[in-house]
Each structure stands twice: as structure tokens, then as C-alpha cells.
mmCIF file with all atom_site columns, C-alpha atoms in Angstrom:
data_model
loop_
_atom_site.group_PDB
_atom_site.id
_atom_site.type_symbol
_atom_site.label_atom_id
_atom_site.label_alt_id
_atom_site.label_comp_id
_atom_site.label_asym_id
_atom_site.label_entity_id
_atom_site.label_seq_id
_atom_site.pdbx_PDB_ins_code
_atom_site.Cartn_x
_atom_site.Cartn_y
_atom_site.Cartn_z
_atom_site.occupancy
_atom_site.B_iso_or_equiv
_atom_site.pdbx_formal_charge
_atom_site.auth_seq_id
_atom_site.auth_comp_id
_atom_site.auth_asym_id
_atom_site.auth_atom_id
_atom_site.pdbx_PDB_model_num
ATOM 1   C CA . UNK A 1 1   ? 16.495 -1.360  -66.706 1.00 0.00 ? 1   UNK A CA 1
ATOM 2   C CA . UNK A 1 2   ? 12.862 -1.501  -65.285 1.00 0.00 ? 2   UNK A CA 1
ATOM 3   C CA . UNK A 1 3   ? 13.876 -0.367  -61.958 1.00 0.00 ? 3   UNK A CA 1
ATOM 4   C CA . UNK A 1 4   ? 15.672 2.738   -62.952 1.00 0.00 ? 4   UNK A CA 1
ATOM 5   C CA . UNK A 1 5   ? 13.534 4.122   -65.219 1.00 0.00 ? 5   UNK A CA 1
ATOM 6   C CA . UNK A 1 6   ? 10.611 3.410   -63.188 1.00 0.00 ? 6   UNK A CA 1
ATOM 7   C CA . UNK A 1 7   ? 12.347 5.315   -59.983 1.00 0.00 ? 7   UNK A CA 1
ATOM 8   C CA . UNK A 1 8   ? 13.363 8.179   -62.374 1.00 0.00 ? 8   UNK A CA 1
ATOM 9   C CA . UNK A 1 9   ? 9.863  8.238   -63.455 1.00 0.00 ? 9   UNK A CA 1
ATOM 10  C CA . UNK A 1 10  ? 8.741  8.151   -60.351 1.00 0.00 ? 10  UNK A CA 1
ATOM 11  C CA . UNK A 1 11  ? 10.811 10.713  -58.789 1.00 0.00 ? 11  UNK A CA 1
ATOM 12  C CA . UNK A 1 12  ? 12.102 13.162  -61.204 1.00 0.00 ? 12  UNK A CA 1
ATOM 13  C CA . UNK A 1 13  ? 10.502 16.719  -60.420 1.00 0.00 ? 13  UNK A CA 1
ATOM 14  C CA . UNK A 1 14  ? 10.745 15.345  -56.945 1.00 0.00 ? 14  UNK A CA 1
ATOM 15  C CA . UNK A 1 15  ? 13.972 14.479  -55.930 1.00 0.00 ? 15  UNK A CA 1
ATOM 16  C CA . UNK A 1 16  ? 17.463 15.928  -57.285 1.00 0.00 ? 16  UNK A CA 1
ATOM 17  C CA . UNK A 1 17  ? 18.406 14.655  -60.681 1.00 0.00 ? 17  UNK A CA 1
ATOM 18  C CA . UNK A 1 18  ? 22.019 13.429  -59.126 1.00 0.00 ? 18  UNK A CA 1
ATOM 19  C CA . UNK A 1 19  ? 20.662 11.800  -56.324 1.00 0.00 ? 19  UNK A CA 1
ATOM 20  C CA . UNK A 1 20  ? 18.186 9.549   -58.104 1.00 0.00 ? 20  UNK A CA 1
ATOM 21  C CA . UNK A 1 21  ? 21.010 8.689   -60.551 1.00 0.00 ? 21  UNK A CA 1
ATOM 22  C CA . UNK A 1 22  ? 23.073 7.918   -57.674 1.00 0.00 ? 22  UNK A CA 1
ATOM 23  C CA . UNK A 1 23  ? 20.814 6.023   -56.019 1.00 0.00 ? 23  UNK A CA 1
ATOM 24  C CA . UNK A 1 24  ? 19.998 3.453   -58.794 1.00 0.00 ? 24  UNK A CA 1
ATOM 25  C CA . UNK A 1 25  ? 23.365 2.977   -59.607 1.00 0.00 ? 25  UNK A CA 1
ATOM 26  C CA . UNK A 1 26  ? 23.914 1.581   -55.812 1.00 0.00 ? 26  UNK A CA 1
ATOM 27  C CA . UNK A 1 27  ? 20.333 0.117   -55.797 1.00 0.00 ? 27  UNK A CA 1
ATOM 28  C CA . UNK A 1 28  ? 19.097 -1.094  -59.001 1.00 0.00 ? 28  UNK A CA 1
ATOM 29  C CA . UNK A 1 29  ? 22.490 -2.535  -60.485 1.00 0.00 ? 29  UNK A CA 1
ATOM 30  C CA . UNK A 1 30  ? 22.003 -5.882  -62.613 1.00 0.00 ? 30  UNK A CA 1
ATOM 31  C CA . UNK A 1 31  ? 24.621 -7.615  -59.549 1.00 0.00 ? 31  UNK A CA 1
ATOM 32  C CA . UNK A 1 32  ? 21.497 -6.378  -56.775 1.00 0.00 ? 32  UNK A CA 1
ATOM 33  C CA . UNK A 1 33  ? 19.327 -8.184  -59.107 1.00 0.00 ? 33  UNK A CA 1
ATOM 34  C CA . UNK A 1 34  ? 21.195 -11.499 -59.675 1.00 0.00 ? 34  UNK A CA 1
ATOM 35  C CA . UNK A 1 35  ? 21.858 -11.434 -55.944 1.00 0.00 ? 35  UNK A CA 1
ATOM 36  C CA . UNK A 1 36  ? 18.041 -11.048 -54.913 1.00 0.00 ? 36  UNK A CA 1
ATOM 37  C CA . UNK A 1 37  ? 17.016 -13.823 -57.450 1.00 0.00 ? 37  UNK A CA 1
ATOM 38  C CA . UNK A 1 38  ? 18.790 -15.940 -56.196 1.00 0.00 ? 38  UNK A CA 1
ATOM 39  C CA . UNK A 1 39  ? 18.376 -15.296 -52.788 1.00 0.00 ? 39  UNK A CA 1
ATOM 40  C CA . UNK A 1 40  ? 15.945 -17.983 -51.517 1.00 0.00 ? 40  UNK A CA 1
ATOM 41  C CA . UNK A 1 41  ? 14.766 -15.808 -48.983 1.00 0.00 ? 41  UNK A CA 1
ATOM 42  C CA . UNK A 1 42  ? 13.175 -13.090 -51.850 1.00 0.00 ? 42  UNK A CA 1
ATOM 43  C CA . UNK A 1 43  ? 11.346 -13.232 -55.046 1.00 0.00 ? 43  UNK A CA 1
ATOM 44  C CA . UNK A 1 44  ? 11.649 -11.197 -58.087 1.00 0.00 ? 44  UNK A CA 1
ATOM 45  C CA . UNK A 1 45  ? 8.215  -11.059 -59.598 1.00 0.00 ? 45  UNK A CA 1
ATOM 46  C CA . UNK A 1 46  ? 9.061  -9.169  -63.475 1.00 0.00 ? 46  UNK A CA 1
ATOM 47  C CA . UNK A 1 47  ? 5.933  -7.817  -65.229 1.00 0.00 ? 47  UNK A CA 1
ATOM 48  C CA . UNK A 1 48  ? 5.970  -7.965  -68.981 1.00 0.00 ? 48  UNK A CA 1
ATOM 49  C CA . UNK A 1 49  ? 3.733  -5.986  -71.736 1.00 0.00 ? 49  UNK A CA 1
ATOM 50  C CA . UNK A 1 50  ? 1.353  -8.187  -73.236 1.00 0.00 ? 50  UNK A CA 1
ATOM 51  C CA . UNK A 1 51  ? 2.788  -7.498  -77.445 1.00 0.00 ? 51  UNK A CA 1
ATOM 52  C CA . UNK A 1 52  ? 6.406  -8.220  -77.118 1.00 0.00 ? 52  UNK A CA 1
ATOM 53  C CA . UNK A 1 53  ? 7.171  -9.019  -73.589 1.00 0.00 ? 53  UNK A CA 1
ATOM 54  C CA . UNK A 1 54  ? 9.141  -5.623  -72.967 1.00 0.00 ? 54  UNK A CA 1
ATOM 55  C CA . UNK A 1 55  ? 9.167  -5.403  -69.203 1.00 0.00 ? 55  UNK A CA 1
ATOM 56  C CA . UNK A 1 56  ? 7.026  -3.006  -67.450 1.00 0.00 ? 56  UNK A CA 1
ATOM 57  C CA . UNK A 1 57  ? 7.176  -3.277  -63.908 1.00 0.00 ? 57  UNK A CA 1
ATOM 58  C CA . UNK A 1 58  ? 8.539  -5.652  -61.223 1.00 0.00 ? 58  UNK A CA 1
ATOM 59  C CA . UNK A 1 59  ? 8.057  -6.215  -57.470 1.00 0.00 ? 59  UNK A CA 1
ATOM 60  C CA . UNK A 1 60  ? 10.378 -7.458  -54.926 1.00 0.00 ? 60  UNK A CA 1
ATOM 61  C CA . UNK A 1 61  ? 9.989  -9.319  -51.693 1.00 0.00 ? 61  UNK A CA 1
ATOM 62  C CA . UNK A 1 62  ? 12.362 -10.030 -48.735 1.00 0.00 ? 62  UNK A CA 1
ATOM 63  C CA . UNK A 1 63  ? 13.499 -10.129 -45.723 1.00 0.00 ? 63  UNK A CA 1
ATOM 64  C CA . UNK A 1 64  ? 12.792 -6.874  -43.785 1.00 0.00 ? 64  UNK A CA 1
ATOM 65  C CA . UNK A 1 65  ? 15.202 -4.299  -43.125 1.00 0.00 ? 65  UNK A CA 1
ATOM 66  C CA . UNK A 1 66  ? 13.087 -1.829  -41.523 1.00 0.00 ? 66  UNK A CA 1
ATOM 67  C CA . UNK A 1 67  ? 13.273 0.195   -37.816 1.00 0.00 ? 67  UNK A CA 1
ATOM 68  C CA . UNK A 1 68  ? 9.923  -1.474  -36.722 1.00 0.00 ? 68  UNK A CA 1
ATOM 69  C CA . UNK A 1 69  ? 9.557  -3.911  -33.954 1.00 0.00 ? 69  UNK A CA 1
ATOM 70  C CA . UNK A 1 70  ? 10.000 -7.520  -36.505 1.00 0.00 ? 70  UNK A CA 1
ATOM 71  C CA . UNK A 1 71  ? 7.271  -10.002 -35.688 1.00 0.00 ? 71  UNK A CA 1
ATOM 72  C CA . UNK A 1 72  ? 7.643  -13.391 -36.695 1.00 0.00 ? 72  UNK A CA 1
ATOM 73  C CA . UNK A 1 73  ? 6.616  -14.332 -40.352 1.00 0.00 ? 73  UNK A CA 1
ATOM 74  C CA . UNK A 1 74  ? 7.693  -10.300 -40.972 1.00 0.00 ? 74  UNK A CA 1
ATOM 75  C CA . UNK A 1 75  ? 8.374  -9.640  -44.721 1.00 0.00 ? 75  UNK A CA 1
ATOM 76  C CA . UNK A 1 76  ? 8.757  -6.744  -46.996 1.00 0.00 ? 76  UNK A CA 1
ATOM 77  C CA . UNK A 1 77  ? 7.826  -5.425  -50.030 1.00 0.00 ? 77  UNK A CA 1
ATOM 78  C CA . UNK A 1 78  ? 11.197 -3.712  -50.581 1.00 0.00 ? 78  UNK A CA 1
ATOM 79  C CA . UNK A 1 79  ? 10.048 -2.804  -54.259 1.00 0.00 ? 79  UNK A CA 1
ATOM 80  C CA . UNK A 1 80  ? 7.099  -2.381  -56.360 1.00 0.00 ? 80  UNK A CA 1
ATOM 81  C CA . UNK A 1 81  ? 7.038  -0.364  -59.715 1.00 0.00 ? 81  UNK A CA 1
ATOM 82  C CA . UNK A 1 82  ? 5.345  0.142   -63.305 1.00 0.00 ? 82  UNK A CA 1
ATOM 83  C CA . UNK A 1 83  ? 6.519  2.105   -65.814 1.00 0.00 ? 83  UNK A CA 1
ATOM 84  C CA . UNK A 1 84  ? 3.988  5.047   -66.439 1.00 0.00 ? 84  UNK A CA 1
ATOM 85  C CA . UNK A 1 85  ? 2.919  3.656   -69.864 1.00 0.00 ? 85  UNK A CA 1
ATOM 86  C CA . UNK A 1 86  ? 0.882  0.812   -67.412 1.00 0.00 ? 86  UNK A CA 1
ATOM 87  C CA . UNK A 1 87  ? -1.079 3.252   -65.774 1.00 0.00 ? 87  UNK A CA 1
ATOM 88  C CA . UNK A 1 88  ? -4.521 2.707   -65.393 1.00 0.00 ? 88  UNK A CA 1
ATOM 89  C CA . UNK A 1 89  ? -4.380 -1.351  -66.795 1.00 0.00 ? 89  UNK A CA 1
ATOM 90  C CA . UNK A 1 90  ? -4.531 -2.942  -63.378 1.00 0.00 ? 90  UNK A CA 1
ATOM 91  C CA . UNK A 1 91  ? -1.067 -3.710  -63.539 1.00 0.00 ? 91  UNK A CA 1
ATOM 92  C CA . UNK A 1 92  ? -0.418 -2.143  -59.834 1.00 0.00 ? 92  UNK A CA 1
ATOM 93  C CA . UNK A 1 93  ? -2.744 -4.689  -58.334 1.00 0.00 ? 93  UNK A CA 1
ATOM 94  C CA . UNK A 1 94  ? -1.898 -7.280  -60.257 1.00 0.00 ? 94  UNK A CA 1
ATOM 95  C CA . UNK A 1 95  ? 1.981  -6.532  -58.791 1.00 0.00 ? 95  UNK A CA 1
ATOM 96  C CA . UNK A 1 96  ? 0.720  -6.384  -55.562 1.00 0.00 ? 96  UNK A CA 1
ATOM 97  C CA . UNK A 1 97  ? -0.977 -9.103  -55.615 1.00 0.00 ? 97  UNK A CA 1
ATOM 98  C CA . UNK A 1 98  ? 1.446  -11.292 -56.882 1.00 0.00 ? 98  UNK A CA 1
ATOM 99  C CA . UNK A 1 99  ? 3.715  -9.758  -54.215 1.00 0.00 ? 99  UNK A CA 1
ATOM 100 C CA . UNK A 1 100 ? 0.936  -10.931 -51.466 1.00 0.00 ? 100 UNK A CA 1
ATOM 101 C CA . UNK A 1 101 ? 1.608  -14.399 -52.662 1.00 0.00 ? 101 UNK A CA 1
ATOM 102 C CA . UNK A 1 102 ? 5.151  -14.252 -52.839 1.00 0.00 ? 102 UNK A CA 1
ATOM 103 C CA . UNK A 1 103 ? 5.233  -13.078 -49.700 1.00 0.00 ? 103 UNK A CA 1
ATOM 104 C CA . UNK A 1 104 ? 3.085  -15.684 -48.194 1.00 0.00 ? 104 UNK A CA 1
ATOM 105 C CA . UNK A 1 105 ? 5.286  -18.561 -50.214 1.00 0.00 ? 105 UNK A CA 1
ATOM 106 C CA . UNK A 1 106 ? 8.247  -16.847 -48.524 1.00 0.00 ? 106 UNK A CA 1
ATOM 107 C CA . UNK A 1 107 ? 6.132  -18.072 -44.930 1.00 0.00 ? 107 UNK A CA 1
ATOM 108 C CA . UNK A 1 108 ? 5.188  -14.579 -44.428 1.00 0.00 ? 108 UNK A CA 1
ATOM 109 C CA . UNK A 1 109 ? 2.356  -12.981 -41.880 1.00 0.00 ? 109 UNK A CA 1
ATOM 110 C CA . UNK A 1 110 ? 2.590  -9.716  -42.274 1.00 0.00 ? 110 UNK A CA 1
ATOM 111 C CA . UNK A 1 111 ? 4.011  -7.563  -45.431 1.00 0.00 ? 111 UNK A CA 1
ATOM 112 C CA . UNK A 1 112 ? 6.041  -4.565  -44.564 1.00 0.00 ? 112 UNK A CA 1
ATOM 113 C CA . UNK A 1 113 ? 7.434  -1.740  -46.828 1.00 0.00 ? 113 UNK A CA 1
ATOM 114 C CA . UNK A 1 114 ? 8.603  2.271   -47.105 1.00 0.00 ? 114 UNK A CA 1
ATOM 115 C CA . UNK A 1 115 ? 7.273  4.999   -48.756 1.00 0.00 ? 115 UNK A CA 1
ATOM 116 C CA . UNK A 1 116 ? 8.388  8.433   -49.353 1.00 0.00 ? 116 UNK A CA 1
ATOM 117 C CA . UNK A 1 117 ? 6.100  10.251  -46.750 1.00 0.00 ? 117 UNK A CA 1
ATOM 118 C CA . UNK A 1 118 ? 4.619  12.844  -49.374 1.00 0.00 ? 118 UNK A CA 1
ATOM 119 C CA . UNK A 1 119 ? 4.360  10.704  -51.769 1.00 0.00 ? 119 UNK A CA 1
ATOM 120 C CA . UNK A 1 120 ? 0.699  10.846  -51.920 1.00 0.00 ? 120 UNK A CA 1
ATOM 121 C CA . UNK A 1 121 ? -0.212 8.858   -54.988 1.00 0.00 ? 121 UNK A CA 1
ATOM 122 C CA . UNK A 1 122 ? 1.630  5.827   -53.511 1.00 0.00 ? 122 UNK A CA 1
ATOM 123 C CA . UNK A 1 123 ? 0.796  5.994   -50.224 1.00 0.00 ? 123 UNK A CA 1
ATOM 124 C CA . UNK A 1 124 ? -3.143 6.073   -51.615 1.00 0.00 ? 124 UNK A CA 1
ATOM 125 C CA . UNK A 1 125 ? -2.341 2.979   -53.733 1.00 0.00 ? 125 UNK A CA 1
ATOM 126 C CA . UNK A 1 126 ? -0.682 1.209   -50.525 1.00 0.00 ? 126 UNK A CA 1
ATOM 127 C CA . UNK A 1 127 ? -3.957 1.968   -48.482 1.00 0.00 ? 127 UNK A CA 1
ATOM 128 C CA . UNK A 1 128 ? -6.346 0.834   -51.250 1.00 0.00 ? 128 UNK A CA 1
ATOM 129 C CA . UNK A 1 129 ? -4.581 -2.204  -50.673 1.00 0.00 ? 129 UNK A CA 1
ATOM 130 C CA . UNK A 1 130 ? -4.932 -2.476  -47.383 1.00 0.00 ? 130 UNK A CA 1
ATOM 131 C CA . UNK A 1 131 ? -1.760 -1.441  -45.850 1.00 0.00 ? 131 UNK A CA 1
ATOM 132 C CA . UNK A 1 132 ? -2.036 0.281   -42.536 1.00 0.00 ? 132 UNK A CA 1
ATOM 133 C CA . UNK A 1 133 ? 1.334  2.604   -40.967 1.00 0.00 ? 133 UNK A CA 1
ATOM 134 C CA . UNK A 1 134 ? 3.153  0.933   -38.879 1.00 0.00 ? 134 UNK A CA 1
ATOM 135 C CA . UNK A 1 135 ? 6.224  3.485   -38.511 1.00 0.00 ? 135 UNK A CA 1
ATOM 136 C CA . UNK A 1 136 ? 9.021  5.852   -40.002 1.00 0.00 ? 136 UNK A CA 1
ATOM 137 C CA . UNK A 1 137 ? 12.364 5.792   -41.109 1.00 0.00 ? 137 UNK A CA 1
ATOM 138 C CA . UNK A 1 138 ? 14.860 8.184   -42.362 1.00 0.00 ? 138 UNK A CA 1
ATOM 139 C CA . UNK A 1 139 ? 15.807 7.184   -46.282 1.00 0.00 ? 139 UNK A CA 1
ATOM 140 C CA . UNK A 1 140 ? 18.933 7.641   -48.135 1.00 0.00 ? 140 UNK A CA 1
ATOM 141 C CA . UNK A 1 141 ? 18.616 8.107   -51.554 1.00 0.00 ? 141 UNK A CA 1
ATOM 142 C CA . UNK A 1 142 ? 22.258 9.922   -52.994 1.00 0.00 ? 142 UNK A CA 1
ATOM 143 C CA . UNK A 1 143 ? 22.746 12.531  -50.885 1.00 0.00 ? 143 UNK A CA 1
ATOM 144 C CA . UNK A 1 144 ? 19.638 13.428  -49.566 1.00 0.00 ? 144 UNK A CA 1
ATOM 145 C CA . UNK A 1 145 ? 17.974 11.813  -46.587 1.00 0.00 ? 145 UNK A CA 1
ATOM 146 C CA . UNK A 1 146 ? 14.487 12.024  -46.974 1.00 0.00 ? 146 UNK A CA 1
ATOM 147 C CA . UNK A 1 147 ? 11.216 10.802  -43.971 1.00 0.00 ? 147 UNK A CA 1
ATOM 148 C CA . UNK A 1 148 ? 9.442  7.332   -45.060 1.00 0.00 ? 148 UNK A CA 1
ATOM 149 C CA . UNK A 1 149 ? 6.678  6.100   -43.770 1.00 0.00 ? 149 UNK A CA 1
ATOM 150 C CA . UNK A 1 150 ? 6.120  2.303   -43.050 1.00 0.00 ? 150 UNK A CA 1
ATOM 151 C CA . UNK A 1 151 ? 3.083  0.781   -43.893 1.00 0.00 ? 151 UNK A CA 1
ATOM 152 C CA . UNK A 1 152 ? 2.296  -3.049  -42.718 1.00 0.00 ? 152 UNK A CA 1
ATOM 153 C CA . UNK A 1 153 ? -0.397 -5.196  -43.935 1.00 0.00 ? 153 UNK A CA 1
ATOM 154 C CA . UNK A 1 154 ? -1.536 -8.904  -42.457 1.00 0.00 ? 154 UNK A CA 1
ATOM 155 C CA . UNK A 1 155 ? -1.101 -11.678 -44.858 1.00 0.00 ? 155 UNK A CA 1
#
């Protein structure tokens, strides 16, 4: 639930309507999900609202699928979102944080992951953290194919 609402929140107004529902049909089904926590190779971090426990946000961390040249210990931050009623608590570095340990538990060196190129508030977030770029990558996401940056981080 967390991850398409927080892609539709993210990208509504930005990318067609069709293609985001598309797109987290294929990518944020509850079968993905089961597959990637139980995957020993990624962790599923879930973030939960402090009165109730709703969940708010979630990070994910695997094995890299990216067109960069892989280095050994290479991971990647295939996912990291809040829902926008977490904005401004500290929730996005506490997520990516957590996902810098998860990723180092995993054996990782370096964290990898994809942004959409004008996707400026992310990209800001992803260099406050420390990320540097590393690359691009053409994305599919429904019918559209849309220009990613990669950003990599050491661990």
C-alpha cells in the first residue's frame, strides 16, 4: 500500500496518470514484496507512524541492477519513500540511514540507486546524504521511458 501511494504522491503532476498506475501494479505488487523479504540478499526496512503504527514509508535494499561498472560489495537502494504526511519529521534520514546499515549488513561498500533526473527535490535529499553521480540509465515506468541519474555513495 505504502509504495503506491507514496510513488503516486510522488509523481502525480509529473508523470502520466496511466503510467504510474501501471507501473505499481508491475512494481509494487504484495508478491514483489513477499519475494524481496525474503530474499536474503535484500532488506525491507517498513517505517511506521508513531500513534497507531499505520505505515509511512519504507526503504529497500538489494542487489544492484544498474548500467554502472559493479564493484565488489556494490548494493542498491532500489527504493526509498515517505508518505507526504512525514515531511519535515526526519523520517527521510532516519530511512536512509537505516538503509546505510542494511546495506552494510548485506556486506555492502558502496550504495547505489536511480533517480528521475529532474527530480530535483530528491536528487537534493540524495546529495545531502552524501551520494555522489555515478551514471545514467533510461527508466521504464508504463509506457514512458524516462533519463535517471545514478548516484553512488561509499559505505
Amino acid at each position: 500500500m505504502v509504495a503506491g501511494a507514496s510513488f503516486l504522491e510522488t509523481f502525480a503532476g509529473i508523470l502520466p496518470g496511466a503510467d504510474i498506475v501501471v507501473h505499481c501494479q508491475r512494481n509494487s505488487s504484495p508478491a514483489k514484496f513477499a519475494f524481496w523479504a525474503e530474499d536474503r540478499s535484500s532488506v525491507v526496512t517498513v517505517a511506521e507512524h508513531p500513534e497507531g503504527m499505520a505505515p509511512v514509508g519504507y526503504s529497500l535494499v538489494t542487489m544492484p541492477d544498474l548500467p554502472v561498472p559493479a564493484l565488489p560489495g556494490d548494493v542498491e537502494l532500489r527504493r526509498i519513500y515517505a508518505l507526504s504526511i512525514t515531511r519535515s519529521t526526519g523520517l527521510g534520514h532516519s530511512l536512509m540511514a537505516a538503509a546505510l546499515e542494511d546495506a552494510r549488513a548485506l556486506g555492502g561498500r558502496r550504495l547505489l540507486l536511480g533517480v528521475l533526473g529532474r527530480n530535483a527535490r530528491a536528487r537534493a535529499f540524495y546529495e545531502r546524504e552524501g551520494f555522489q553521480l555515478a551514471g545514467a540509465r533510461r527508466f521504464n515506468v508504463g509506457a514512458g521511458w524516462y533519463d535517471d541519474v545514478i548516484y553512488a555513495r561509499s559505505l
